[in-house]
Coordinates of C-alpha atoms in Angstrom, one line a residue:
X81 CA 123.7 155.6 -43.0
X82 CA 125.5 153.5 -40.5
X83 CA 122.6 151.1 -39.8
X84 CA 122.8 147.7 -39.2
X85 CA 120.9 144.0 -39.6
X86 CA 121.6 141.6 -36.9
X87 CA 120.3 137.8 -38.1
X88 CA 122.6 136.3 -36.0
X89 CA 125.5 133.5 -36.5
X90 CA 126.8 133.6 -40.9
X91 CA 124.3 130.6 -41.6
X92 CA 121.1 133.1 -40.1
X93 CA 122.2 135.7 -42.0
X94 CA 122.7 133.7 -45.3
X95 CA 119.3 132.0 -44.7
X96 CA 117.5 135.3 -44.0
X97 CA 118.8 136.3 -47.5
X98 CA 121.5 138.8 -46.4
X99 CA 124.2 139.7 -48.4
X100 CA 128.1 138.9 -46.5
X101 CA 130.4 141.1 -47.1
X102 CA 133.8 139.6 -46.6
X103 CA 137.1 141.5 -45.8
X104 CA 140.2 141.3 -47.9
X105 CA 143.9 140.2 -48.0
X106 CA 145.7 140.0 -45.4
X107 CA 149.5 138.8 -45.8
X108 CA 150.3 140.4 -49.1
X109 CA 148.8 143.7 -47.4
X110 CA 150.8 143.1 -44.7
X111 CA 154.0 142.1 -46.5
X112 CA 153.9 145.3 -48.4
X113 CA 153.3 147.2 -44.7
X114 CA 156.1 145.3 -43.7
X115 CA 154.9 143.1 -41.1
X116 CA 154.9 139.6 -43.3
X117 CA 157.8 138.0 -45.2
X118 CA 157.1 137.2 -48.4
X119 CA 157.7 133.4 -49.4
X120 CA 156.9 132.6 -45.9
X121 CA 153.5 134.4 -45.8
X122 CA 153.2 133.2 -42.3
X123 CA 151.1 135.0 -39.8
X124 CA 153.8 135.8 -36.7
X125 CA 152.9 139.3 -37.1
X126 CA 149.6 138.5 -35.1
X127 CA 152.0 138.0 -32.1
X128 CA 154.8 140.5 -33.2
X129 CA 153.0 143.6 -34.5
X130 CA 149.4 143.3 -33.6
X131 CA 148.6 147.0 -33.8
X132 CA 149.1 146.3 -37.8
X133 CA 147.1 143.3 -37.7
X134 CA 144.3 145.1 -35.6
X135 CA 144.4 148.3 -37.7
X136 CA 143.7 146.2 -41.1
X137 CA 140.9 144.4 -39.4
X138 CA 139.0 148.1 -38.5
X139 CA 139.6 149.4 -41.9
X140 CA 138.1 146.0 -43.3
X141 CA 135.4 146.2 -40.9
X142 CA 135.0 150.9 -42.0
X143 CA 134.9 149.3 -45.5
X144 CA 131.6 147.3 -45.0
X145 CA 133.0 143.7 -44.1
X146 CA 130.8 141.9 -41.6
X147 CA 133.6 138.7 -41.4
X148 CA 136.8 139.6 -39.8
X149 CA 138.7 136.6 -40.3
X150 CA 141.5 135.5 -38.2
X151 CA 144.9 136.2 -39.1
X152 CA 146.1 132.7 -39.1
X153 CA 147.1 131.9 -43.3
X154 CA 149.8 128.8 -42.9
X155 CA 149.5 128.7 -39.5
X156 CA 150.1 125.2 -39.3
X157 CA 152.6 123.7 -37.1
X158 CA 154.6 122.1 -40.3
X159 CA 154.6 125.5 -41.7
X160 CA 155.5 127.2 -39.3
X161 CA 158.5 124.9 -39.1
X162 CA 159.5 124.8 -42.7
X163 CA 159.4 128.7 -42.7
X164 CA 162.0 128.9 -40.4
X165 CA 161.1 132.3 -39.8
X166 CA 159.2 131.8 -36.4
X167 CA 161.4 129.5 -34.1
X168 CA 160.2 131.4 -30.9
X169 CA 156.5 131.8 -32.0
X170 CA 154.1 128.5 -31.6
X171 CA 151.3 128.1 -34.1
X172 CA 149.0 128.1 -30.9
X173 CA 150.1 131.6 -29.7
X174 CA 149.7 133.1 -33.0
X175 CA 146.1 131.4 -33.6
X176 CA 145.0 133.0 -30.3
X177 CA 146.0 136.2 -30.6
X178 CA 144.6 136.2 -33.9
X179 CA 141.4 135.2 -32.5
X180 CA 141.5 138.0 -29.8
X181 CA 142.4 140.6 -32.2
X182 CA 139.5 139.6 -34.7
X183 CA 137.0 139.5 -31.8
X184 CA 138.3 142.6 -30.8
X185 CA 137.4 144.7 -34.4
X186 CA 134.5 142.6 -34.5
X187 CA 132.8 143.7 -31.6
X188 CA 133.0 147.2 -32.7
X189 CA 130.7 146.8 -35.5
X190 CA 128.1 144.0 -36.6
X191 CA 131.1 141.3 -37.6
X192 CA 131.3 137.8 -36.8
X193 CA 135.0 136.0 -36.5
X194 CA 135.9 133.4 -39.0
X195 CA 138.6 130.9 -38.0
X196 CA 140.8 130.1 -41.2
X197 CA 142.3 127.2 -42.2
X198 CA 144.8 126.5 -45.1
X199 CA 146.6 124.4 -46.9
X200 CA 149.3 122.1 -45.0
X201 CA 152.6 121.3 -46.3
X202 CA 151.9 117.7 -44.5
X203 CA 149.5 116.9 -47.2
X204 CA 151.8 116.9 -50.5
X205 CA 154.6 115.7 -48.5
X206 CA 152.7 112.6 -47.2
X207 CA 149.5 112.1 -48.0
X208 CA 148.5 110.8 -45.0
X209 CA 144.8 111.5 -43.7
X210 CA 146.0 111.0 -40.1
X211 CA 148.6 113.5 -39.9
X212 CA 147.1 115.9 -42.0
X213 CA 143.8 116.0 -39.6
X214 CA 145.7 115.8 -36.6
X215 CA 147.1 119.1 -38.0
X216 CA 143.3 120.5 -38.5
X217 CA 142.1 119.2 -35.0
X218 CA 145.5 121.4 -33.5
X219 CA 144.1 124.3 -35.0
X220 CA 140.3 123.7 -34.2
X221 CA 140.7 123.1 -30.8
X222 CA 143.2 126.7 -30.1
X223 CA 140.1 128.2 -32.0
X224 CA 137.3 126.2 -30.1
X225 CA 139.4 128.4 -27.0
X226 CA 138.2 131.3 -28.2
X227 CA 134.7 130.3 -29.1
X228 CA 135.0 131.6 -33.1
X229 CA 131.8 132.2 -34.6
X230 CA 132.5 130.0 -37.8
X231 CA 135.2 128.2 -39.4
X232 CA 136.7 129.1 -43.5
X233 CA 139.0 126.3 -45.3
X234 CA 140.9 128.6 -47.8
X235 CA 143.6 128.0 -50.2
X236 CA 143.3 124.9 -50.4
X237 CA 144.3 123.0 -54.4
X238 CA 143.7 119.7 -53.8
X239 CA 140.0 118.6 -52.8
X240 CA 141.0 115.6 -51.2
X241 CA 142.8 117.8 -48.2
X242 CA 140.0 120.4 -48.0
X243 CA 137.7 118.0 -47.1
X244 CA 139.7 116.1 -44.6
X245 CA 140.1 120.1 -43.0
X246 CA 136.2 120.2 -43.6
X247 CA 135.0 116.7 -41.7
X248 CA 137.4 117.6 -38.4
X249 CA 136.1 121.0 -38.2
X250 CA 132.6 119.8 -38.5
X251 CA 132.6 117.8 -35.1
X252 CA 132.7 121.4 -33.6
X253 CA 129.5 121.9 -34.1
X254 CA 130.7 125.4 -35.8
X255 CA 129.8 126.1 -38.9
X256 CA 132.3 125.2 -42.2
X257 CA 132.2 127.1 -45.2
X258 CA 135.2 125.2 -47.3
X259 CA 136.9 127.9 -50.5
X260 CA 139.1 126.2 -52.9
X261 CA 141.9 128.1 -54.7
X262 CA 141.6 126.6 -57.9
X263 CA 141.0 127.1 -61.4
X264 CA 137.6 126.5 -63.6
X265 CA 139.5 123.5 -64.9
X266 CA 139.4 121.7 -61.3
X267 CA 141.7 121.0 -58.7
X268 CA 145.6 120.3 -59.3
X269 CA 144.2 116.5 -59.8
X270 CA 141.2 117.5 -62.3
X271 CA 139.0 117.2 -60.0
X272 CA 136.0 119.3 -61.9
X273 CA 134.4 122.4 -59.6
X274 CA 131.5 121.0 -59.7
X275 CA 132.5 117.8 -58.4
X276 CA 134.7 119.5 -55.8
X277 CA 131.5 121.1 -54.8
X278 CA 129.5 118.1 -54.0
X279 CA 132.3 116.1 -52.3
X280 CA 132.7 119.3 -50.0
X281 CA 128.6 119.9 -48.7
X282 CA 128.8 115.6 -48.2
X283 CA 132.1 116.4 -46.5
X284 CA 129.8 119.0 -44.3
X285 CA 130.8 122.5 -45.6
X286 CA 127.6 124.2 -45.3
X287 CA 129.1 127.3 -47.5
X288 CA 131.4 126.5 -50.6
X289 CA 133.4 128.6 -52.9
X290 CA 136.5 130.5 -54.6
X291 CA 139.3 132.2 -53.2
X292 CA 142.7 133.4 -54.3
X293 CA 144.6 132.3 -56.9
X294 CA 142.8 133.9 -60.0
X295 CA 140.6 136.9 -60.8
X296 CA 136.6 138.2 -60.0
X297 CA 135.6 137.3 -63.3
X298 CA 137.4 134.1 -63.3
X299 CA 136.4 133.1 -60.1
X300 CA 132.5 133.8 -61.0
X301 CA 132.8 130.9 -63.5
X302 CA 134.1 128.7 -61.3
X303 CA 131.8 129.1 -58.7
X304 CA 129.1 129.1 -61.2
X305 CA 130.3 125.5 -62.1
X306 CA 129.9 124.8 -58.3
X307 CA 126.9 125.6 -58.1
X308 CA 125.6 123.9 -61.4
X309 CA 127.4 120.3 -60.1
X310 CA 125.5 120.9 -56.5
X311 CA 122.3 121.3 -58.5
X312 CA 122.7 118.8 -60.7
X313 CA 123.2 116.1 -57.5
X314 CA 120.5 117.6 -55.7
X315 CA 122.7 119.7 -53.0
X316 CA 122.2 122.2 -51.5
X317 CA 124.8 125.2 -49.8
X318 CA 125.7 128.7 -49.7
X319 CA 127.7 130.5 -51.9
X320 CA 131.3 132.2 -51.5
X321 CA 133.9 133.7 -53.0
X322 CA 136.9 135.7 -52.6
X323 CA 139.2 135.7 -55.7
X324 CA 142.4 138.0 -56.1
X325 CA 142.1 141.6 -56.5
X326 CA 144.1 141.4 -60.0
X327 CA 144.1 141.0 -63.3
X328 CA 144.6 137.4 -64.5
X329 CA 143.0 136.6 -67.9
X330 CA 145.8 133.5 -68.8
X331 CA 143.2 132.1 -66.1
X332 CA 145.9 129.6 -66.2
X333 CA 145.6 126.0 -63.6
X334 CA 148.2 127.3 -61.3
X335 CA 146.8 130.8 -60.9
X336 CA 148.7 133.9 -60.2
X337 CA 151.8 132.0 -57.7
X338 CA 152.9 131.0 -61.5
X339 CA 152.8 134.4 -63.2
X340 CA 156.3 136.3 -63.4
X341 CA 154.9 139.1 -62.0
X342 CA 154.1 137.5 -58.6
X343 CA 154.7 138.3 -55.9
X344 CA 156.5 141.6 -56.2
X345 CA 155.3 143.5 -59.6
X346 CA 151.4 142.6 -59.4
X347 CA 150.6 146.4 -58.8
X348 CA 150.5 146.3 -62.7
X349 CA 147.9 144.2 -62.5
X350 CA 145.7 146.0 -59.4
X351 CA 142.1 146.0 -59.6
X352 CA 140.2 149.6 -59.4
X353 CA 137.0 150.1 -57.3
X354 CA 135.2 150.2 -60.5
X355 CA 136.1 146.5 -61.7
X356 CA 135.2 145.5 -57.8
X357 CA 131.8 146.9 -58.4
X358 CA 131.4 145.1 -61.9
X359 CA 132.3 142.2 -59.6
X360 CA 130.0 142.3 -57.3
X361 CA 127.0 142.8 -59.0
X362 CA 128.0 139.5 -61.0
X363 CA 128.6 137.7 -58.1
X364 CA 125.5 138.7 -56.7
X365 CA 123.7 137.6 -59.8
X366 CA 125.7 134.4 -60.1
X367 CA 123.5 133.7 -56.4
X368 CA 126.6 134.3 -54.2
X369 CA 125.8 136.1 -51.4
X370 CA 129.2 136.0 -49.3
X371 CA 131.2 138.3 -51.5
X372 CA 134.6 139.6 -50.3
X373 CA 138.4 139.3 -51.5
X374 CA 141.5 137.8 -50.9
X375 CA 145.2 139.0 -51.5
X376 CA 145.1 142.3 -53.6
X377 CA 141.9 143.1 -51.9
X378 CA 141.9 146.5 -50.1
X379 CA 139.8 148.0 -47.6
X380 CA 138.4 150.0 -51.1
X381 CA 137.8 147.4 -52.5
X382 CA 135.6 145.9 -49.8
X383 CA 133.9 149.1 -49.8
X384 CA 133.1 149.1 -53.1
X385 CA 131.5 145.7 -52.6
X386 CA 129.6 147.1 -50.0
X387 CA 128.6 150.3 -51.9
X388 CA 127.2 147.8 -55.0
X389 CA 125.1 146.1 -53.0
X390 CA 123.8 148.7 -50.6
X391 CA 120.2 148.7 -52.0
X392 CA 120.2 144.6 -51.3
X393 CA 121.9 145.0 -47.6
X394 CA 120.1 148.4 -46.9
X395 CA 122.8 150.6 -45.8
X396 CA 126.1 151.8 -46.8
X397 CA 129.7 151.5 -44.9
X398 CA 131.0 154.2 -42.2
X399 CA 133.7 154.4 -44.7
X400 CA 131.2 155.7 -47.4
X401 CA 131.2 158.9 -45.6
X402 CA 134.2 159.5 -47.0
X403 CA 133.2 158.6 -50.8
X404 CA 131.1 159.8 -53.4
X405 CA 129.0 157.1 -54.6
X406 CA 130.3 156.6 -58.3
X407 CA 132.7 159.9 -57.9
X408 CA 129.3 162.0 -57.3
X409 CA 132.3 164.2 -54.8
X410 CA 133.9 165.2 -57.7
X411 CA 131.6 167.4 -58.7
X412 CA 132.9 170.0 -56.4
X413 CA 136.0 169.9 -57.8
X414 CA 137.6 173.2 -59.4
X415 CA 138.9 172.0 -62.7
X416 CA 135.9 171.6 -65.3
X417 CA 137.7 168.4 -67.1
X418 CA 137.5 166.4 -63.4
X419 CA 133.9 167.6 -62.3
X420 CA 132.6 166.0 -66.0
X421 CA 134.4 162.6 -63.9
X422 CA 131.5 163.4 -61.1
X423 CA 129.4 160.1 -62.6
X424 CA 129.0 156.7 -62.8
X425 CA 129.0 156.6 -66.8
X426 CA 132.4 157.7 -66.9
X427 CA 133.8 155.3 -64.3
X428 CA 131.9 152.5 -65.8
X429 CA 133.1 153.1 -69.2
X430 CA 137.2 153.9 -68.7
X431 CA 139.1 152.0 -70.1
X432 CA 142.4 152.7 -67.8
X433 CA 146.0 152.6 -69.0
X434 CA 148.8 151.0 -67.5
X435 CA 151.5 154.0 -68.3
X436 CA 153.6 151.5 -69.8
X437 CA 154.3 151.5 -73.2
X438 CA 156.2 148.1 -74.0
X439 CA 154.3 146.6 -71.1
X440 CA 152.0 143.3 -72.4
X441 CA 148.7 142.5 -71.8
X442 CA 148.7 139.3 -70.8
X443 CA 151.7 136.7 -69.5
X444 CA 152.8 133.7 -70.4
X445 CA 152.5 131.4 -67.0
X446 CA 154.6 129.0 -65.7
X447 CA 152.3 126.2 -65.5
X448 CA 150.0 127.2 -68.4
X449 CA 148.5 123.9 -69.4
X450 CA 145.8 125.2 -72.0
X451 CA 148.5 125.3 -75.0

């Protein structure tokens, strides 16, 4: 129906037991829009094109999302540089208007603004704490201009650097929730998830989780061993995750960058609504309650997030106007064979093909350090 709940900043709303719903992928959307170069996956298009940028947010925000986060992925100064693909563009102008544009959608519906943080270059290249947080503060204080409601580390593989990203956005005085794109073997050093977890909320991160690199289901068990290692030393934090929205059962240590199909044939591999729902709910009952997606996520997707957990949040998305809960719209339709589709055991149950006969079911990765 539309309606909303209003607790306040993300940490009122998680205390007050509200399910987040989170949007989705930005840059791969974008790249296959064409407003983002792939290999660079930099964010000049907040600056360039921002009527694509702002157009993505509102369909996030129709599909039930109550985070818009900024468009700012590798929107570090070193990146930026390296990408060679913005030499008129500074990583300052392309936070701001990012920020603008996500305050923009925002205020149109019940959303707060996330400023995001990734990975830097800086860190594999030097190791160095100072640089690598000079590069964080940067960031911080272009956000801290625009008065952000809370901060997200994503993508980031190596613990170590996401909670050096974590301990200089904590001196805002902004909330941190900290998402690590890694495996449910542990960081590119081993570092366990739920190690990672606890080093994290004594880093500060008030929220921790998954994103990218690796499937819903896959993502579940990771955060489930985050959890387990916060409980096990006595921690406590909320709960996120935002995995890919495809298929990756090699659930190898490099996650989907290593697969052959990246980043230009993983259509094959697209989740459906229905596999978003089945995520949800199992997120939901893993005790996550910020659940949204990352590249591969769609503003469908999101909405079928939202749809799944309508009874907890109480209301369903604008976009849900448009959608028959469980293809309940079907039933109208004038072929007898599709109306018999008008239900959720149907959906629930299919068991979709791919339409391509020599096609495998599974890849062998790159980096697949299981065998």
């Amino acid at each position: 129906d539309g309606s909303k709940l209003d607790y306040g900043g993300i940490l009122d709303r998680l205390n007050a037991g509200e399910v987040v719903v989170g949007d989705g992928g930005y840059v791969m959307q974008l790249e296959r829009r064409g407003y983002v170069k792939a290999g660079h996956w930099t964010p000049e298009a907040a600056v360039e094109h921002p009527e694509a940028v702002r157009q993505l947010h509102r369909e996030f925000l129709r599909a039930g999302a109550n985070v818009i986060q900024t468009f700012t992925f590798y929107c570090s100064e070193d990146k930026l540089e390296i990408s060679g693909n913005v030499s008129n563009i500074s990583g300052a102008q392309i936070n701001e208007a990012a920020c603008d544009l996500a305050r923009e959608v925002a205020n149109e519906g019940d959303a707060l603004v996330a400023g995001c943080v990734s990975k830097t270059p800086c860190y594999v290249k030097s190791h160095s704490e100072t640089k690598v947080k000079a590069i964080f503060k940067k960031q911080m204080d272009d956000f801290l201009k625009k008065d952000i409601d809370f901060f997200i580390v994503e993508f980031v593989d190596h613990v170590e650097e996401a909670e050096w990203a974590v301990e200089v956005l904590k001196t805002s005085s902004k909330p941190v929730g900290a998402t690590l794109c890694i495996s449910p073997q542990g960081d590119m050093h081993g570092v366990p998830p739920g190690e990672c977890a606890v080093r994290l909320v004594r880093a500060g991160a008030d929220i921790v989780g998954i994103n990218c690199h690796l499937d819903p289901l896959t993502c579940i068990r990771t955060v489930k061993l985050m959890k387990a290692g916060l409980e096990n030393a006595g921690l406590k934090a909320h709960l996120m995750i935002q995995p890919l929205g495809f298929h990756t059962p090699e659930c190898n240590l490099g996650g989907y960058t290593s697969l052959p199909e990246y980043p230009f044939a993983m259509e094959t591999r697209a989740m459906t609504r229905w596999d978003v729902h089945q995520y949800a709910r199992e997120a939901y009952d893993a005790g996550i309650r910020y659940i949204g997606g990352c590249c591969g996520f769609e503003p469908y997707h999101i909405r079928a997030i939202a749809e799944e957990v309508s009874a907890e949040r109480g209301f369903l998305p604008p976009a849900s106007e448009k959608h028959g809960l469980w293809g309940a719209a079907l039933g109208m339709h004038t072929k007898p064979w599709v109306r018999a589709r008008a239900h959720r055991e149907y959906w629930e149950n299919l068991l979709p093909a791919s339409g391509r006969p020599k096609c495998p079911s599974m890849a062998t990765a790159a980096d697949d350090y299981e065998k």
